[in-house]
Amino acid sequence: MIGDQKVLFSGMQATGNLTLGNYLGALKNWVDIADEYLTFFSVVDLHSITVRQDPAELKKRARTLLTLYIAAGLDPEKNCIYYQSHVSGHAELAWILNCFTYMGELNRMTQFKDKAAKHADNINAGLFTYPVLMAADILLYQADVVPVGKDQLQHLEITRDIAQRFNAIYGDVFTMPEPYMGKAGAKIMSLQDPAKKMSKSDENPNASIYLMDDPDTVIRKFKRAVTDSEAQILYRDEQPGIKNLIDIYSASTGKTPDEVVKEFDGKGYGEFKMAVGEAVVSVLKPLQDRFAELSKDKAYIDGVIKNNAEKAEYYSMKTLRKVQKKVGFPERIR
């Protein structure tokens, strides 16, 4: 809580290309709830380097992601949209919190195990302490709520554990963040393997719809989407491919799954896939048009980056100075 306003923090990594799943599952949801909170939406580029990145590509993707936040409908005058790496408090607080986090807690983190398996040649300390940096991201702004999916709840739990431990020693320093799961975003699955989430890192380009995909590409990918041989458009777990397409159509049109099933009763998969593709094209077009417009205005985006970094720095320093004082660091002479 800052003043009388509850604080919301969230962020995305500046790696890969954002998918329809990222948009319908998170970004669109941020836009829908942003007016209810004092918000901090970060491009979490510090997290990105736990895996080796091409520097020029990372820089480019970070700017693209920040621009997409705005193109999706987040007003940078009302929402603090910034690069994590531009606010030193994230790294400074993470170091302090590392000293209040136990190895056993980090050993239990499932994401570390998953990433270590994928990047066996680069199991670095940053990968291991990634959850502590995430805790610092959240606690730095005294966030009351953090929009999370079920797969991210473990990170919020360790954040709460660290905050509780610190507060028990030094008093009421950190706000205890709660998961925001009220208006849950749609969970969009892979078009080629509906048992797993649509992912930026999927090696099969037909598995994901990317936000910058042109209409022909979108339609083609939906035509190739995995379905089944039942020839019925029903919303049930036994038909994961069709269920996923219904979820996508629902999220794109605002209709309920039941309404979608009624709309396509007796119709074939080909017709349904085409309708889903067209609905998605309609969702993406305004976002793509706005992104193209914003990308041409370098001065505007540069201004957003500068102004929002200063705003994030201001709020982060309030917490960081308090924490530094609590642990006994000498006060700065001004």
Coordinates of C-alpha atoms in Angstrom, one line a residue:
M1 CA 0.0 0.0 0.0
I2 CA 1.3 3.4 -1.0
G3 CA -0.8 6.2 0.5
D4 CA -4.4 4.9 0.2
Q5 CA -3.8 2.9 -3.0
K6 CA -3.0 -0.8 -3.2
V7 CA 0.1 -1.7 -5.2
L8 CA 0.2 -4.2 -8.0
F9 CA 3.5 -5.5 -9.5
S10 CA 4.1 -7.7 -12.5
G11 CA 6.6 -8.2 -15.3
M12 CA 7.6 -10.3 -18.3
Q13 CA 11.0 -11.4 -19.6
A14 CA 12.5 -9.7 -22.6
T15 CA 13.3 -13.0 -24.3
G16 CA 11.5 -14.6 -27.3
N17 CA 8.5 -13.2 -29.0
L18 CA 5.3 -12.6 -27.0
T19 CA 2.6 -15.1 -27.8
L20 CA -1.2 -15.0 -27.9
G21 CA -1.0 -16.9 -24.6
N22 CA 1.1 -14.1 -23.0
Y23 CA -1.5 -11.5 -24.2
L24 CA -4.7 -13.3 -23.4
G25 CA -3.3 -14.9 -20.2
A26 CA -1.5 -11.9 -18.7
L27 CA -1.1 -8.7 -20.7
K28 CA -4.8 -8.2 -21.5
N29 CA -5.6 -9.0 -17.9
W30 CA -3.2 -6.3 -16.7
V31 CA -5.0 -3.7 -18.8
D32 CA -8.3 -4.8 -17.4
I33 CA -7.3 -4.3 -13.8
A34 CA -4.7 -1.5 -14.0
D35 CA -7.1 1.3 -13.0
E36 CA -7.8 -0.4 -9.6
Y37 CA -4.2 -0.1 -8.4
L38 CA -0.9 1.8 -8.3
T39 CA 0.9 -0.4 -10.8
F40 CA 4.5 -1.3 -11.7
F41 CA 4.9 -3.3 -14.9
S42 CA 8.5 -4.2 -15.4
V43 CA 10.5 -5.6 -18.4
V44 CA 12.5 -8.0 -16.2
D45 CA 15.7 -8.0 -18.2
L46 CA 17.9 -8.9 -15.1
H47 CA 16.1 -12.2 -15.0
S48 CA 16.8 -12.8 -18.7
I49 CA 20.6 -13.2 -18.4
T50 CA 20.4 -16.3 -16.2
V51 CA 20.3 -17.9 -19.7
R52 CA 22.9 -16.7 -22.2
Q53 CA 21.6 -13.9 -24.5
D54 CA 22.8 -12.1 -27.5
P55 CA 23.3 -8.5 -26.2
A56 CA 22.0 -6.7 -29.3
E57 CA 19.0 -9.0 -29.4
L58 CA 18.2 -8.6 -25.7
K59 CA 18.3 -4.8 -26.0
K60 CA 16.0 -4.9 -29.0
R61 CA 13.5 -7.3 -27.5
A62 CA 13.4 -5.3 -24.2
R63 CA 12.3 -2.2 -26.2
T64 CA 9.8 -4.2 -28.2
L65 CA 8.3 -5.6 -25.0
L66 CA 8.1 -2.2 -23.3
T67 CA 6.4 -0.8 -26.5
L68 CA 4.0 -3.8 -26.5
Y69 CA 2.9 -3.0 -23.0
I70 CA 1.8 0.4 -24.2
A71 CA 0.3 -0.9 -27.5
A72 CA -1.8 -3.3 -25.5
G73 CA -3.5 -0.5 -23.7
L74 CA -1.3 0.3 -20.6
D75 CA -1.1 4.1 -20.3
P76 CA 2.5 5.0 -19.2
E77 CA 1.2 8.2 -17.6
K78 CA -0.9 6.1 -15.2
N79 CA 1.2 2.9 -15.0
C80 CA 4.9 2.7 -14.2
I81 CA 6.3 0.8 -17.2
Y82 CA 10.1 0.4 -16.9
Y83 CA 13.2 -1.7 -17.4
Q84 CA 14.2 -3.6 -14.3
S85 CA 17.9 -3.0 -15.1
H86 CA 17.3 0.8 -14.9
V87 CA 16.4 0.6 -11.2
S88 CA 19.4 -0.5 -9.1
G89 CA 17.2 -1.2 -6.1
H90 CA 16.2 -4.6 -7.6
A91 CA 19.7 -6.0 -7.5
E92 CA 20.6 -4.2 -4.2
L93 CA 17.6 -5.6 -2.4
A94 CA 18.1 -9.0 -3.9
W95 CA 21.6 -9.2 -2.4
I96 CA 20.2 -8.4 1.1
L97 CA 17.3 -10.9 0.7
N98 CA 19.8 -13.5 -0.4
C99 CA 21.2 -13.3 3.1
F100 CA 17.7 -14.1 4.5
T101 CA 17.0 -17.0 2.2
Y102 CA 17.9 -20.6 2.9
M103 CA 19.6 -23.0 0.4
G104 CA 17.0 -25.6 1.2
E105 CA 14.2 -23.3 0.1
L106 CA 15.9 -22.6 -3.2
N107 CA 16.7 -26.3 -3.7
R108 CA 12.9 -27.0 -3.6
M109 CA 12.1 -24.6 -6.4
T110 CA 10.7 -26.6 -9.4
Q111 CA 11.6 -23.9 -11.9
F112 CA 15.3 -24.2 -11.0
K113 CA 15.2 -27.9 -11.6
D114 CA 13.4 -27.4 -15.0
K115 CA 15.8 -24.7 -16.2
A116 CA 18.9 -26.6 -15.0
A117 CA 17.7 -29.6 -17.0
K118 CA 17.3 -27.4 -20.1
H119 CA 20.6 -25.5 -19.7
A120 CA 22.9 -28.2 -18.2
D121 CA 25.9 -26.4 -19.7
N122 CA 25.1 -23.2 -17.8
I123 CA 23.8 -23.9 -14.3
N124 CA 24.8 -20.6 -12.8
A125 CA 24.3 -19.1 -9.3
G126 CA 21.8 -16.5 -10.8
L127 CA 19.6 -19.4 -12.0
F128 CA 19.6 -20.8 -8.5
T129 CA 18.9 -17.4 -6.7
Y130 CA 16.4 -16.3 -9.4
P131 CA 13.5 -16.5 -6.9
V132 CA 15.2 -14.1 -4.5
L133 CA 15.5 -11.5 -7.3
M134 CA 11.8 -12.1 -8.0
A135 CA 11.1 -11.5 -4.3
A136 CA 13.0 -8.3 -4.5
D137 CA 11.0 -7.2 -7.5
I138 CA 7.8 -7.6 -5.6
L139 CA 8.8 -6.4 -2.1
L140 CA 10.7 -3.3 -3.4
Y141 CA 7.4 -1.6 -4.3
Q142 CA 5.5 -2.9 -1.2
A143 CA 3.2 -4.8 -3.6
D144 CA -0.1 -5.9 -2.2
V145 CA -1.0 -8.1 -5.1
V146 CA 0.8 -10.0 -7.8
P147 CA -1.1 -11.5 -10.8
V148 CA 0.2 -15.1 -11.0
G149 CA -0.8 -18.4 -12.6
K150 CA -0.8 -21.7 -10.6
D151 CA 2.7 -22.4 -11.9
Q152 CA 4.1 -19.3 -10.3
L153 CA 2.5 -19.6 -6.9
Q154 CA 5.7 -21.3 -5.5
H155 CA 7.6 -18.1 -6.3
L156 CA 5.1 -16.0 -4.4
E157 CA 5.2 -18.4 -1.5
I158 CA 9.0 -18.0 -1.1
T159 CA 8.6 -14.3 -1.4
R160 CA 6.2 -14.3 1.5
D161 CA 8.5 -16.6 3.5
I162 CA 11.4 -14.2 3.0
A163 CA 9.3 -11.1 3.9
Q164 CA 7.9 -12.8 7.0
R165 CA 11.4 -13.8 8.2
F166 CA 12.7 -10.3 7.6
N167 CA 9.7 -8.7 9.3
A168 CA 10.0 -11.1 12.3
I169 CA 13.6 -9.8 12.9
Y170 CA 13.3 -6.1 12.1
G171 CA 9.6 -5.2 12.5
D172 CA 7.0 -4.3 9.9
V173 CA 9.2 -3.5 6.9
F174 CA 7.6 -5.4 4.0
T175 CA 4.0 -5.7 2.8
M176 CA 2.9 -9.3 2.6
P177 CA 1.9 -9.8 -1.1
E178 CA -1.1 -11.8 -2.1
P179 CA -1.7 -13.6 -5.3
Y180 CA -4.1 -11.9 -7.7
M181 CA -6.2 -14.6 -9.2
G182 CA -9.6 -12.8 -9.3
K183 CA -10.0 -12.1 -13.0
A184 CA -7.9 -14.9 -14.2
G185 CA -6.6 -14.6 -17.8
A186 CA -7.2 -17.3 -20.2
K187 CA -4.8 -20.2 -20.1
I188 CA -3.8 -20.8 -23.7
M189 CA -2.2 -24.1 -24.7
S190 CA 0.0 -25.1 -27.6
L191 CA -1.7 -25.5 -31.0
Q192 CA 0.4 -28.6 -31.6
D193 CA 0.4 -30.1 -28.2
P194 CA -2.6 -29.0 -26.1
A195 CA -1.2 -30.7 -23.0
K196 CA 1.3 -27.9 -22.6
K197 CA 1.1 -24.1 -22.4
M198 CA 1.7 -22.0 -25.5
S199 CA 5.3 -20.8 -25.1
K200 CA 7.7 -18.2 -26.4
S201 CA 10.4 -20.8 -26.4
D202 CA 8.6 -23.6 -28.3
E203 CA 10.8 -24.9 -31.1
N204 CA 7.8 -25.6 -33.3
P205 CA 6.7 -22.3 -34.9
N206 CA 3.3 -23.7 -35.6
A207 CA 2.6 -24.3 -31.9
S208 CA 2.4 -20.6 -31.0
I209 CA 0.6 -17.5 -32.3
Y210 CA 3.0 -14.6 -32.0
L211 CA 1.6 -11.1 -31.4
M212 CA 3.3 -9.8 -34.6
D213 CA 2.1 -12.7 -36.8
D214 CA 0.4 -11.4 -40.0
P215 CA -3.2 -12.5 -40.7
D216 CA -2.2 -15.2 -43.2
T217 CA 0.2 -16.7 -40.8
V218 CA -2.4 -16.7 -38.0
I219 CA -5.0 -18.4 -40.2
R220 CA -2.5 -21.0 -41.5
K221 CA -1.4 -21.9 -37.9
F222 CA -5.0 -22.4 -36.8
K223 CA -5.7 -24.6 -39.8
R224 CA -2.8 -26.8 -38.7
A225 CA -3.9 -26.9 -35.1
V226 CA -4.2 -30.3 -33.5
T227 CA -7.8 -31.5 -32.9
D228 CA -9.1 -35.1 -32.9
S229 CA -11.3 -37.5 -34.8
E230 CA -14.5 -37.0 -32.8
A231 CA -15.9 -34.4 -35.1
Q232 CA -17.8 -32.7 -32.3
I233 CA -17.2 -29.2 -30.9
L234 CA -17.6 -29.8 -27.2
Y235 CA -15.9 -28.1 -24.2
R236 CA -14.4 -31.1 -22.4
D237 CA -11.1 -32.4 -21.2
E238 CA -11.4 -35.5 -23.5
Q239 CA -10.9 -33.1 -26.4
P240 CA -8.0 -30.9 -25.3
G241 CA -7.3 -29.5 -28.8
I242 CA -10.9 -28.4 -29.3
K243 CA -11.2 -27.2 -25.7
N244 CA -8.1 -25.0 -26.3
L245 CA -9.6 -23.5 -29.5
I246 CA -12.8 -22.8 -27.6
D247 CA -10.8 -21.0 -24.9
I248 CA -9.0 -18.9 -27.5
Y249 CA -12.3 -18.0 -29.3
S250 CA -14.0 -17.2 -25.9
A251 CA -11.1 -15.0 -24.8
S252 CA -11.0 -13.3 -28.2
T253 CA -14.8 -12.6 -28.5
G254 CA -15.9 -12.3 -24.9
K255 CA -18.3 -15.3 -25.3
T256 CA -18.6 -18.1 -22.8
P257 CA -17.5 -21.6 -23.7
D258 CA -21.2 -22.7 -23.6
E259 CA -22.1 -19.9 -26.1
V260 CA -19.3 -21.0 -28.4
V261 CA -20.4 -24.6 -28.3
K262 CA -23.9 -23.6 -29.2
E263 CA -22.7 -21.3 -32.0
F264 CA -20.8 -24.1 -33.7
D265 CA -23.2 -26.9 -33.0
G266 CA -23.2 -29.3 -36.0
K267 CA -20.4 -27.4 -37.8
G268 CA -17.1 -28.9 -38.9
Y269 CA -13.6 -28.4 -37.4
G270 CA -12.4 -26.6 -40.6
E271 CA -15.1 -24.0 -40.3
F272 CA -14.5 -23.6 -36.5
K273 CA -10.7 -23.3 -37.0
M274 CA -11.2 -20.6 -39.6
A275 CA -13.5 -18.6 -37.2
V276 CA -11.0 -18.9 -34.4
G277 CA -8.3 -17.6 -36.6
E278 CA -10.4 -14.7 -37.8
A279 CA -11.3 -13.8 -34.2
V280 CA -7.6 -13.7 -33.2
V281 CA -6.7 -11.6 -36.3
S282 CA -9.4 -9.1 -35.1
V283 CA -7.8 -9.0 -31.6
L284 CA -4.2 -8.6 -32.9
K285 CA -4.8 -6.0 -35.6
P286 CA -5.4 -2.9 -33.3
L287 CA -2.4 -4.0 -31.1
Q288 CA -0.2 -4.4 -34.2
D289 CA -1.3 -1.1 -35.6
R290 CA -0.7 0.8 -32.4
F291 CA 2.7 -1.0 -32.0
A292 CA 3.8 0.1 -35.5
E293 CA 2.7 3.7 -34.7
L294 CA 4.6 3.8 -31.4
S295 CA 7.7 2.2 -32.8
K296 CA 8.1 5.2 -35.2
D297 CA 8.0 7.7 -32.4
K298 CA 11.4 7.1 -30.8
A299 CA 11.3 10.3 -28.8
Y300 CA 8.0 9.3 -27.2
I301 CA 9.3 5.9 -26.2
D302 CA 12.6 7.3 -24.9
G303 CA 10.6 9.8 -22.8
V304 CA 8.5 6.9 -21.3
I305 CA 11.7 5.0 -20.5
K306 CA 13.3 8.0 -18.8
N307 CA 10.3 9.2 -16.9
N308 CA 9.1 5.8 -15.7
A309 CA 12.6 4.8 -14.6
E310 CA 12.7 7.9 -12.4
K311 CA 9.3 7.1 -11.0
A312 CA 10.2 3.5 -10.2
E313 CA 13.5 4.6 -8.7
Y314 CA 11.7 7.1 -6.4
Y315 CA 9.4 4.4 -5.0
S316 CA 12.0 1.7 -4.8
M317 CA 14.4 3.9 -2.8
K318 CA 11.8 4.4 -0.1
T319 CA 11.9 0.7 0.6
L320 CA 15.6 0.2 0.0
R321 CA 16.7 2.9 2.3
K322 CA 14.4 1.6 5.0
V323 CA 15.8 -1.9 4.6
Q324 CA 19.4 -0.7 4.6
K325 CA 18.9 1.2 7.8
K326 CA 17.2 -1.8 9.4
V327 CA 20.2 -4.2 8.7
G328 CA 22.7 -1.6 9.9
F329 CA 24.3 -0.1 6.8
P330 CA 25.7 3.4 7.4
E331 CA 23.5 6.2 6.3
R332 CA 24.6 8.1 3.3
I333 CA 26.1 11.6 3.8
R334 CA 24.4 14.0 1.4

